[in-house]
mmCIF file of N, CA and C and ligand atoms in Angstrom:
data_model
loop_
_atom_site.group_PDB
_atom_site.id
_atom_site.type_symbol
_atom_site.label_atom_id
_atom_site.label_comp_id
_atom_site.label_asym_id
_atom_site.label_seq_id
_atom_site.Cartn_x
_atom_site.Cartn_y
_atom_site.Cartn_z
ATOM 1 N N MET A 1 39.924 82.716 114.877
ATOM 2 C CA MET A 1 40.590 81.487 115.350
ATOM 3 C C MET A 1 40.203 81.221 116.801
ATOM 4 N N GLY A 2 39.665 80.089 117.064
ATOM 5 C CA GLY A 2 39.085 79.658 118.332
ATOM 6 C C GLY A 2 39.487 80.401 119.594
ATOM 7 N N ASP A 3 40.706 80.208 120.033
ATOM 8 C CA ASP A 3 41.089 80.696 121.343
ATOM 9 C C ASP A 3 41.965 81.938 121.298
ATOM 10 N N CYS A 4 42.101 82.533 120.130
ATOM 11 C CA CYS A 4 43.055 83.639 119.977
ATOM 12 C C CYS A 4 42.491 84.929 120.576
ATOM 13 N N ILE A 5 43.226 85.478 121.511
ATOM 14 C CA ILE A 5 42.781 86.679 122.232
ATOM 15 C C ILE A 5 42.645 87.884 121.296
ATOM 16 N N PHE A 6 43.552 87.996 120.306
ATOM 17 C CA PHE A 6 43.460 89.145 119.403
ATOM 18 C C PHE A 6 42.327 88.967 118.393
ATOM 19 N N CYS A 7 42.014 87.741 117.997
ATOM 20 C CA CYS A 7 40.824 87.519 117.169
ATOM 21 C C CYS A 7 39.573 87.920 117.947
ATOM 22 N N LYS A 8 39.584 87.643 119.248
ATOM 23 C CA LYS A 8 38.435 88.030 120.080
ATOM 24 C C LYS A 8 38.342 89.553 120.195
ATOM 25 N N ILE A 9 39.480 90.213 120.205
ATOM 26 C CA ILE A 9 39.472 91.683 120.208
ATOM 27 C C ILE A 9 38.927 92.200 118.872
ATOM 28 N N VAL A 10 39.353 91.569 117.778
ATOM 29 C CA VAL A 10 38.831 91.937 116.448
ATOM 30 C C VAL A 10 37.310 91.771 116.421
ATOM 31 N N ASP A 11 36.827 90.670 116.991
ATOM 32 C CA ASP A 11 35.387 90.361 116.982
ATOM 33 C C ASP A 11 34.612 91.088 118.079
ATOM 34 N N LYS A 12 35.333 91.911 118.876
ATOM 35 C CA LYS A 12 34.730 92.694 119.966
ATOM 36 C C LYS A 12 34.146 91.809 121.075
ATOM 37 N N GLU A 13 34.656 90.583 121.158
ATOM 38 C CA GLU A 13 34.277 89.710 122.284
ATOM 39 C C GLU A 13 35.062 90.107 123.527
ATOM 40 N N ILE A 14 36.221 90.711 123.307
ATOM 41 C CA ILE A 14 37.047 91.255 124.389
ATOM 42 C C ILE A 14 37.215 92.739 124.078
ATOM 43 N N PRO A 15 36.989 93.607 125.069
ATOM 44 C CA PRO A 15 37.096 95.051 124.802
ATOM 45 C C PRO A 15 38.543 95.488 124.603
ATOM 46 N N SER A 16 38.717 96.521 123.825
ATOM 47 C CA SER A 16 40.036 97.120 123.669
ATOM 48 C C SER A 16 39.846 98.611 123.440
ATOM 49 N N ASN A 17 40.921 99.334 123.624
ATOM 50 C CA ASN A 17 40.901 100.781 123.428
ATOM 51 C C ASN A 17 41.396 101.044 121.998
ATOM 52 N N VAL A 18 40.449 101.169 121.078
ATOM 53 C CA VAL A 18 40.783 101.224 119.657
ATOM 54 C C VAL A 18 41.303 102.604 119.259
ATOM 55 N N VAL A 19 42.382 102.575 118.482
ATOM 56 C CA VAL A 19 42.996 103.801 117.961
ATOM 57 C C VAL A 19 42.620 103.985 116.500
ATOM 58 N N TYR A 20 42.622 102.894 115.757
ATOM 59 C CA TYR A 20 42.306 102.942 114.329
ATOM 60 C C TYR A 20 41.736 101.586 113.915
ATOM 61 N N GLU A 21 40.745 101.633 113.050
ATOM 62 C CA GLU A 21 40.163 100.382 112.552
ATOM 63 C C GLU A 21 39.636 100.584 111.144
ATOM 64 N N ASP A 22 39.897 99.594 110.305
ATOM 65 C CA ASP A 22 39.218 99.536 109.013
ATOM 66 C C ASP A 22 38.914 98.075 108.715
ATOM 67 N N ASP A 23 38.594 97.768 107.471
ATOM 68 C CA ASP A 23 38.159 96.393 107.176
ATOM 69 C C ASP A 23 39.284 95.375 107.258
ATOM 70 N N ARG A 24 40.548 95.836 107.222
ATOM 71 C CA ARG A 24 41.660 94.887 107.188
ATOM 72 C C ARG A 24 42.563 94.887 108.410
ATOM 73 N N ILE A 25 42.649 96.020 109.078
ATOM 74 C CA ILE A 25 43.570 96.100 110.222
ATOM 75 C C ILE A 25 42.899 96.756 111.431
ATOM 76 N N LEU A 26 43.508 96.526 112.594
ATOM 77 C CA LEU A 26 43.024 97.123 113.833
ATOM 78 C C LEU A 26 44.235 97.598 114.634
ATOM 79 N N CYS A 27 44.079 98.748 115.256
ATOM 80 C CA CYS A 27 45.131 99.258 116.139
ATOM 81 C C CYS A 27 44.487 99.600 117.480
ATOM 82 N N PHE A 28 45.069 99.094 118.553
ATOM 83 C CA PHE A 28 44.527 99.342 119.890
ATOM 84 C C PHE A 28 45.667 99.496 120.893
ATOM 85 N N HIS A 29 45.357 100.130 122.020
ATOM 86 C CA HIS A 29 46.371 100.366 123.053
ATOM 87 C C HIS A 29 46.769 99.065 123.723
ATOM 88 N N ASP A 30 48.078 98.908 123.955
ATOM 89 C CA ASP A 30 48.577 97.745 124.690
ATOM 90 C C ASP A 30 48.119 97.845 126.150
ATOM 91 N N LEU A 31 47.764 96.690 126.694
ATOM 92 C CA LEU A 31 47.274 96.597 128.072
ATOM 93 C C LEU A 31 48.353 96.977 129.085
ATOM 94 N N GLU A 32 49.609 96.674 128.761
ATOM 95 C CA GLU A 32 50.727 96.968 129.664
ATOM 96 C C GLU A 32 51.769 97.798 128.923
ATOM 97 N N PRO A 33 51.478 99.095 128.783
ATOM 98 C CA PRO A 33 52.336 99.944 127.948
ATOM 99 C C PRO A 33 53.777 100.023 128.446
ATOM 100 N N LYS A 34 54.709 99.938 127.488
ATOM 101 C CA LYS A 34 56.144 100.007 127.802
ATOM 102 C C LYS A 34 56.730 101.365 127.421
ATOM 103 N N ALA A 35 55.890 102.258 127.023
ATOM 104 C CA ALA A 35 56.288 103.626 126.664
ATOM 105 C C ALA A 35 55.028 104.490 126.790
ATOM 106 N N PRO A 36 55.188 105.810 126.860
ATOM 107 C CA PRO A 36 53.996 106.679 126.988
ATOM 108 C C PRO A 36 52.966 106.417 125.896
ATOM 109 N N VAL A 37 53.436 106.105 124.683
ATOM 110 C CA VAL A 37 52.529 105.604 123.643
ATOM 111 C C VAL A 37 52.967 104.189 123.288
ATOM 112 N N HIS A 38 52.063 103.254 123.418
ATOM 113 C CA HIS A 38 52.347 101.851 123.080
ATOM 114 C C HIS A 38 51.054 101.235 122.571
ATOM 115 N N VAL A 39 50.990 101.080 121.262
ATOM 116 C CA VAL A 39 49.807 100.471 120.652
ATOM 117 C C VAL A 39 50.242 99.250 119.849
ATOM 118 N N LEU A 40 49.264 98.420 119.533
ATOM 119 C CA LEU A 40 49.497 97.226 118.717
ATOM 120 C C LEU A 40 48.733 97.385 117.421
ATOM 121 N N ILE A 41 49.398 97.084 116.330
ATOM 122 C CA ILE A 41 48.755 97.129 115.011
ATOM 123 C C ILE A 41 48.698 95.698 114.499
ATOM 124 N N ILE A 42 47.501 95.247 114.179
ATOM 125 C CA ILE A 42 47.347 93.840 113.772
ATOM 126 C C ILE A 42 46.523 93.727 112.492
ATOM 127 N N PRO A 43 46.814 92.694 111.692
ATOM 128 C CA PRO A 43 45.882 92.374 110.615
ATOM 129 C C PRO A 43 44.672 91.697 111.249
ATOM 130 N N LYS A 44 43.482 91.955 110.743
ATOM 131 C CA LYS A 44 42.303 91.277 111.299
ATOM 132 C C LYS A 44 42.349 89.783 110.999
ATOM 133 N N LYS A 45 42.948 89.439 109.886
ATOM 134 C CA LYS A 45 43.115 88.025 109.551
ATOM 135 C C LYS A 45 44.046 87.367 110.571
ATOM 136 N N HIS A 46 43.687 86.173 110.997
ATOM 137 C CA HIS A 46 44.558 85.459 111.937
ATOM 138 C C HIS A 46 45.776 84.905 111.200
ATOM 139 N N ILE A 47 46.927 85.494 111.521
ATOM 140 C CA ILE A 47 48.223 84.965 111.074
ATOM 141 C C ILE A 47 49.006 84.806 112.372
ATOM 142 N N ALA A 48 49.521 83.609 112.644
ATOM 143 C CA ALA A 48 50.072 83.330 113.973
ATOM 144 C C ALA A 48 51.331 84.147 114.270
ATOM 145 N N SER A 49 52.197 84.306 113.285
ATOM 146 C CA SER A 49 53.455 85.027 113.530
ATOM 147 C C SER A 49 54.088 85.400 112.198
ATOM 148 N N MET A 50 55.219 86.099 112.255
ATOM 149 C CA MET A 50 55.943 86.424 111.023
ATOM 150 C C MET A 50 56.341 85.157 110.279
ATOM 151 N N ASP A 51 56.557 84.096 111.029
ATOM 152 C CA ASP A 51 56.934 82.816 110.425
ATOM 153 C C ASP A 51 55.791 82.185 109.638
ATOM 154 N N ASP A 52 54.598 82.703 109.822
ATOM 155 C CA ASP A 52 53.421 82.118 109.174
ATOM 156 C C ASP A 52 52.867 83.001 108.065
ATOM 157 N N VAL A 53 53.593 84.051 107.735
ATOM 158 C CA VAL A 53 53.153 84.941 106.665
ATOM 159 C C VAL A 53 53.273 84.210 105.321
ATOM 160 N N ALA A 54 52.210 84.257 104.548
ATOM 161 C CA ALA A 54 52.169 83.544 103.267
ATOM 162 C C ALA A 54 52.215 84.539 102.111
ATOM 163 N N GLU A 55 52.512 83.995 100.947
ATOM 164 C CA GLU A 55 52.537 84.781 99.707
ATOM 165 C C GLU A 55 51.252 85.627 99.570
ATOM 166 N N GLU A 56 50.137 85.016 99.903
ATOM 167 C CA GLU A 56 48.832 85.675 99.729
ATOM 168 C C GLU A 56 48.638 86.845 100.705
ATOM 169 N N ASP A 57 49.521 86.978 101.691
ATOM 170 C CA ASP A 57 49.389 88.059 102.675
ATOM 171 C C ASP A 57 50.142 89.329 102.267
ATOM 172 N N GLN A 58 50.780 89.286 101.113
ATOM 173 C CA GLN A 58 51.592 90.433 100.673
ATOM 174 C C GLN A 58 50.817 91.733 100.656
ATOM 175 N N ASP A 59 49.649 91.717 100.061
ATOM 176 C CA ASP A 59 48.852 92.945 99.953
ATOM 177 C C ASP A 59 48.434 93.446 101.326
ATOM 178 N N LEU A 60 47.958 92.520 102.143
ATOM 179 C CA LEU A 60 47.481 92.863 103.487
ATOM 180 C C LEU A 60 48.594 93.497 104.319
ATOM 181 N N LEU A 61 49.755 92.883 104.327
ATOM 182 C CA LEU A 61 50.830 93.396 105.172
ATOM 183 C C LEU A 61 51.468 94.646 104.566
ATOM 184 N N GLY A 62 51.490 94.715 103.247
ATOM 185 C CA GLY A 62 51.940 95.947 102.609
ATOM 186 C C GLY A 62 51.007 97.089 102.975
ATOM 187 N N TYR A 63 49.723 96.797 102.969
ATOM 188 C CA TYR A 63 48.715 97.791 103.348
ATOM 189 C C TYR A 63 48.928 98.246 104.793
ATOM 190 N N LEU A 64 49.116 97.264 105.682
ATOM 191 C CA LEU A 64 49.333 97.588 107.101
ATOM 192 C C LEU A 64 50.532 98.541 107.243
ATOM 193 N N MET A 65 51.598 98.253 106.513
ATOM 194 C CA MET A 65 52.798 99.087 106.627
ATOM 195 C C MET A 65 52.541 100.519 106.164
ATOM 196 N N THR A 66 51.694 100.674 105.167
ATOM 197 C CA THR A 66 51.413 102.040 104.707
ATOM 198 C C THR A 66 50.606 102.829 105.737
ATOM 199 N N LYS A 67 49.944 102.141 106.656
ATOM 200 C CA LYS A 67 49.103 102.803 107.667
ATOM 201 C C LYS A 67 49.881 103.227 108.905
ATOM 202 N N VAL A 68 51.092 102.692 109.068
ATOM 203 C CA VAL A 68 51.854 102.969 110.295
ATOM 204 C C VAL A 68 52.071 104.471 110.475
ATOM 205 N N LYS A 69 52.498 105.136 109.426
ATOM 206 C CA LYS A 69 52.806 106.570 109.551
ATOM 207 C C LYS A 69 51.545 107.380 109.877
ATOM 208 N N ASP A 70 50.410 106.956 109.364
ATOM 209 C CA ASP A 70 49.153 107.669 109.660
ATOM 210 C C ASP A 70 48.777 107.495 111.133
ATOM 211 N N ILE A 71 48.927 106.268 111.630
ATOM 212 C CA ILE A 71 48.614 105.999 113.039
ATOM 213 C C ILE A 71 49.603 106.752 113.925
ATOM 214 N N ALA A 72 50.882 106.736 113.540
ATOM 215 C CA ALA A 72 51.896 107.469 114.310
ATOM 216 C C ALA A 72 51.556 108.952 114.352
ATOM 217 N N ALA A 73 51.137 109.499 113.236
ATOM 218 C CA ALA A 73 50.770 110.924 113.188
ATOM 219 C C ALA A 73 49.550 111.182 114.069
ATOM 220 N N GLN A 74 48.584 110.275 114.009
ATOM 221 C CA GLN A 74 47.370 110.403 114.833
ATOM 222 C C GLN A 74 47.716 110.426 116.322
ATOM 223 N N LEU A 75 48.768 109.701 116.691
ATOM 224 C CA LEU A 75 49.166 109.598 118.100
ATOM 225 C C LEU A 75 50.206 110.655 118.487
ATOM 226 N N GLY A 76 50.533 111.521 117.553
ATOM 227 C CA GLY A 76 51.447 112.629 117.864
ATOM 228 C C GLY A 76 52.906 112.236 117.951
ATOM 229 N N LEU A 77 53.291 111.202 117.216
ATOM 230 C CA LEU A 77 54.676 110.715 117.288
ATOM 231 C C LEU A 77 55.567 111.398 116.247
ATOM 232 N N GLU A 78 55.458 112.724 116.183
ATOM 233 C CA GLU A 78 56.202 113.452 115.149
ATOM 234 C C GLU A 78 57.708 113.413 115.388
ATOM 235 N N ASN A 79 58.115 113.039 116.588
ATOM 236 C CA ASN A 79 59.557 112.991 116.897
ATOM 237 C C ASN A 79 60.170 111.610 116.647
ATOM 238 N N GLY A 80 59.380 110.688 116.132
ATOM 239 C CA GLY A 80 59.884 109.350 115.844
ATOM 240 C C GLY A 80 59.214 108.285 116.692
ATOM 241 N N TYR A 81 59.514 107.076 116.385
ATOM 242 C CA TYR A 81 58.874 105.943 117.071
ATOM 243 C C TYR A 81 59.621 104.674 116.716
ATOM 244 N N ARG A 82 59.212 103.577 117.343
ATOM 245 C CA ARG A 82 59.772 102.269 117.011
ATOM 246 C C ARG A 82 58.639 101.299 116.703
ATOM 247 N N LEU A 83 58.839 100.514 115.642
ATOM 248 C CA LEU A 83 57.883 99.477 115.248
ATOM 249 C C LEU A 83 58.572 98.139 115.484
ATOM 250 N N VAL A 84 57.942 97.294 116.304
ATOM 251 C CA VAL A 84 58.596 96.058 116.753
ATOM 252 C C VAL A 84 57.706 94.851 116.509
ATOM 253 N N ASN A 85 58.315 93.790 116.029
ATOM 254 C CA ASN A 85 57.625 92.500 115.992
ATOM 255 C C ASN A 85 58.453 91.489 116.773
ATOM 256 N N ASN A 86 57.809 90.813 117.693
ATOM 257 C CA ASN A 86 58.438 89.713 118.416
ATOM 258 C C ASN A 86 57.957 88.413 117.785
ATOM 259 N N CYS A 87 58.911 87.557 117.420
ATOM 260 C CA CYS A 87 58.544 86.304 116.737
ATOM 261 C C CYS A 87 59.152 85.107 117.463
ATOM 262 N N GLY A 88 58.285 84.175 117.820
ATOM 263 C CA GLY A 88 58.740 82.897 118.357
ATOM 264 C C GLY A 88 59.309 82.989 119.765
ATOM 265 N N GLU A 89 59.947 81.903 120.161
ATOM 266 C CA GLU A 89 60.402 81.782 121.546
ATOM 267 C C GLU A 89 61.521 82.776 121.874
ATOM 268 N N ASP A 90 62.536 82.832 121.019
ATOM 269 C CA ASP A 90 63.644 83.751 121.293
ATOM 270 C C ASP A 90 63.213 85.205 121.139
ATOM 271 N N GLY A 91 62.239 85.449 120.294
ATOM 272 C CA GLY A 91 61.714 86.813 120.144
ATOM 273 C C GLY A 91 60.770 87.190 121.265
ATOM 274 N N VAL A 92 60.465 86.210 122.118
ATOM 275 C CA VAL A 92 59.529 86.371 123.247
ATOM 276 C C VAL A 92 58.167 86.877 122.765
ATOM 277 N N GLN A 93 57.619 86.129 121.828
ATOM 278 C CA GLN A 93 56.251 86.393 121.372
ATOM 279 C C GLN A 93 55.298 85.702 122.339
ATOM 280 N N THR A 94 54.379 86.477 122.925
ATOM 281 C CA THR A 94 53.461 85.885 123.914
ATOM 282 C C THR A 94 52.048 85.700 123.372
ATOM 283 N N VAL A 95 51.676 86.468 122.361
ATOM 284 C CA VAL A 95 50.350 86.309 121.743
ATOM 285 C C VAL A 95 50.555 85.835 120.309
ATOM 286 N N GLN A 96 49.955 84.714 119.998
ATOM 287 C CA GLN A 96 50.206 84.063 118.707
ATOM 288 C C GLN A 96 49.248 84.555 117.623
ATOM 289 N N HIS A 97 49.169 85.852 117.484
ATOM 290 C CA HIS A 97 48.452 86.516 116.381
ATOM 291 C C HIS A 97 49.351 87.677 115.989
ATOM 292 N N LEU A 98 49.797 87.670 114.748
ATOM 293 C CA LEU A 98 50.772 88.661 114.287
ATOM 294 C C LEU A 98 50.406 90.081 114.734
ATOM 295 N N HIS A 99 51.373 90.761 115.331
ATOM 296 C CA HIS A 99 51.133 92.135 115.776
ATOM 297 C C HIS A 99 52.436 92.913 115.759
ATOM 298 N N PHE A 100 52.297 94.192 115.526
ATOM 299 C CA PHE A 100 53.435 95.107 115.531
ATOM 300 C C PHE A 100 53.224 96.111 116.661
ATOM 301 N N HIS A 101 54.220 96.195 117.525
ATOM 302 C CA HIS A 101 54.187 97.189 118.597
ATOM 303 C C HIS A 101 54.636 98.523 118.001
ATOM 304 N N LEU A 102 53.893 99.568 118.261
ATOM 305 C CA LEU A 102 54.303 100.919 117.889
ATOM 306 C C LEU A 102 54.515 101.684 119.194
ATOM 307 N N LEU A 103 55.776 102.060 119.428
ATOM 308 C CA LEU A 103 56.148 102.680 120.704
ATOM 309 C C LEU A 103 56.719 104.074 120.460
ATOM 310 N N GLY A 104 56.388 104.991 121.357
ATOM 311 C CA GLY A 104 56.935 106.323 121.187
ATOM 312 C C GLY A 104 56.665 107.232 122.362
ATOM 313 N N LYS A 105 57.026 108.490 122.178
ATOM 314 C CA LYS A 105 56.892 109.555 123.183
ATOM 315 C C LYS A 105 57.904 109.427 124.314
ATOM 316 N N ARG A 106 58.944 108.648 124.083
ATOM 317 C CA ARG A 106 60.128 108.713 124.942
ATOM 318 C C ARG A 106 61.313 108.266 124.100
ATOM 319 N N LYS A 107 62.522 108.655 124.529
ATOM 320 C CA LYS A 107 63.728 108.223 123.827
ATOM 321 C C LYS A 107 63.952 106.752 124.148
ATOM 322 N N LEU A 108 63.861 105.903 123.153
ATOM 323 C CA LEU A 108 63.981 104.462 123.366
ATOM 324 C C LEU A 108 65.441 104.051 123.335
ATOM 325 N N THR A 109 65.765 103.016 124.086
ATOM 326 C CA THR A 109 67.161 102.572 124.126
ATOM 327 C C THR A 109 67.412 101.520 123.055
ATOM 328 N N TRP A 110 68.672 101.369 122.692
ATOM 329 C CA TRP A 110 69.092 100.365 121.724
ATOM 330 C C TRP A 110 70.433 99.809 122.147
ATOM 331 N N PRO A 111 70.717 98.510 122.109
ATOM 332 C CA PRO A 111 69.798 97.483 121.603
ATOM 333 C C PRO A 111 68.743 97.097 122.641
ATOM 334 N N PRO A 112 67.647 96.467 122.172
ATOM 335 C CA PRO A 112 66.628 95.966 123.106
ATOM 336 C C PRO A 112 67.213 94.787 123.888
ATOM 337 N N GLY A 113 66.622 94.477 125.008
ATOM 338 C CA GLY A 113 67.125 93.410 125.875
ATOM 339 C C GLY A 113 66.933 92.022 125.287
HETATM 340 P P1 AMP B 217 54.256 89.994 122.367
HETATM 341 O O1 AMP B 217 55.066 89.706 123.591
HETATM 342 O O2 AMP B 217 55.028 90.654 121.284
HETATM 343 O O3 AMP B 217 53.489 88.786 121.894
HETATM 344 O O4 AMP B 217 53.211 91.096 122.808
HETATM 345 C C1 AMP B 217 51.908 90.851 123.224
HETATM 346 C C2 AMP B 217 51.388 92.147 123.775
HETATM 347 O O5 AMP B 217 49.988 92.046 123.889
HETATM 348 C C3 AMP B 217 51.935 92.506 125.158
HETATM 349 O O6 AMP B 217 52.577 93.768 125.092
HETATM 350 C C4 AMP B 217 50.677 92.556 126.032
HETATM 351 O O7 AMP B 217 50.728 93.581 126.988
HETATM 352 C C5 AMP B 217 49.597 92.788 125.005
HETATM 353 N N1 AMP B 217 48.269 92.313 125.359
HETATM 354 C C6 AMP B 217 47.925 91.088 125.820
HETATM 355 N N2 AMP B 217 46.594 91.007 126.000
HETATM 356 C C7 AMP B 217 46.089 92.212 125.653
HETATM 357 C C8 AMP B 217 44.775 92.765 125.617
HETATM 358 N N3 AMP B 217 43.704 92.057 125.994
HETATM 359 N N4 AMP B 217 44.631 94.047 125.215
HETATM 360 C C9 AMP B 217 45.697 94.773 124.851
HETATM 361 N N5 AMP B 217 46.953 94.315 124.833
HETATM 362 C C10 AMP B 217 47.148 93.056 125.250
HETATM 363 ZN ZN1 ZN B 218 44.022 85.538 115.988
#
């Protein structure tokens, strides 16, 4: 998608610190980590947000969810972690390409701000 920063990361037009990659998903370190481990897991397909998920994305997103535990294990998050999606204005979504934050290696507070 033309101006999407995460599509550019998928296409390697913008560098990223890749943690995991296959034909459908990409995981890379967040530029401004909010925890000792903070990575983003994204579908390579451009989907703007959770609000834009379509019926046809079921397999892709189901697949992504099955990979979370493997990525968490790869990053040493055996003590637990948090998976977060920010959607829309109230969710304070800043990048309009669906992504899940995977945070860990510290005791996270609840509720989020
Ligand atoms: P959100 O507020 O949920 O849309 O989160 C977007 C996240 O993308 C933020 O945590 C940013 O730090 C992160 N981010 C923005 N640009 C980049 C980039 N080029 N590489 C890695 N992470 C980025
Ligand atoms: Zn995109």
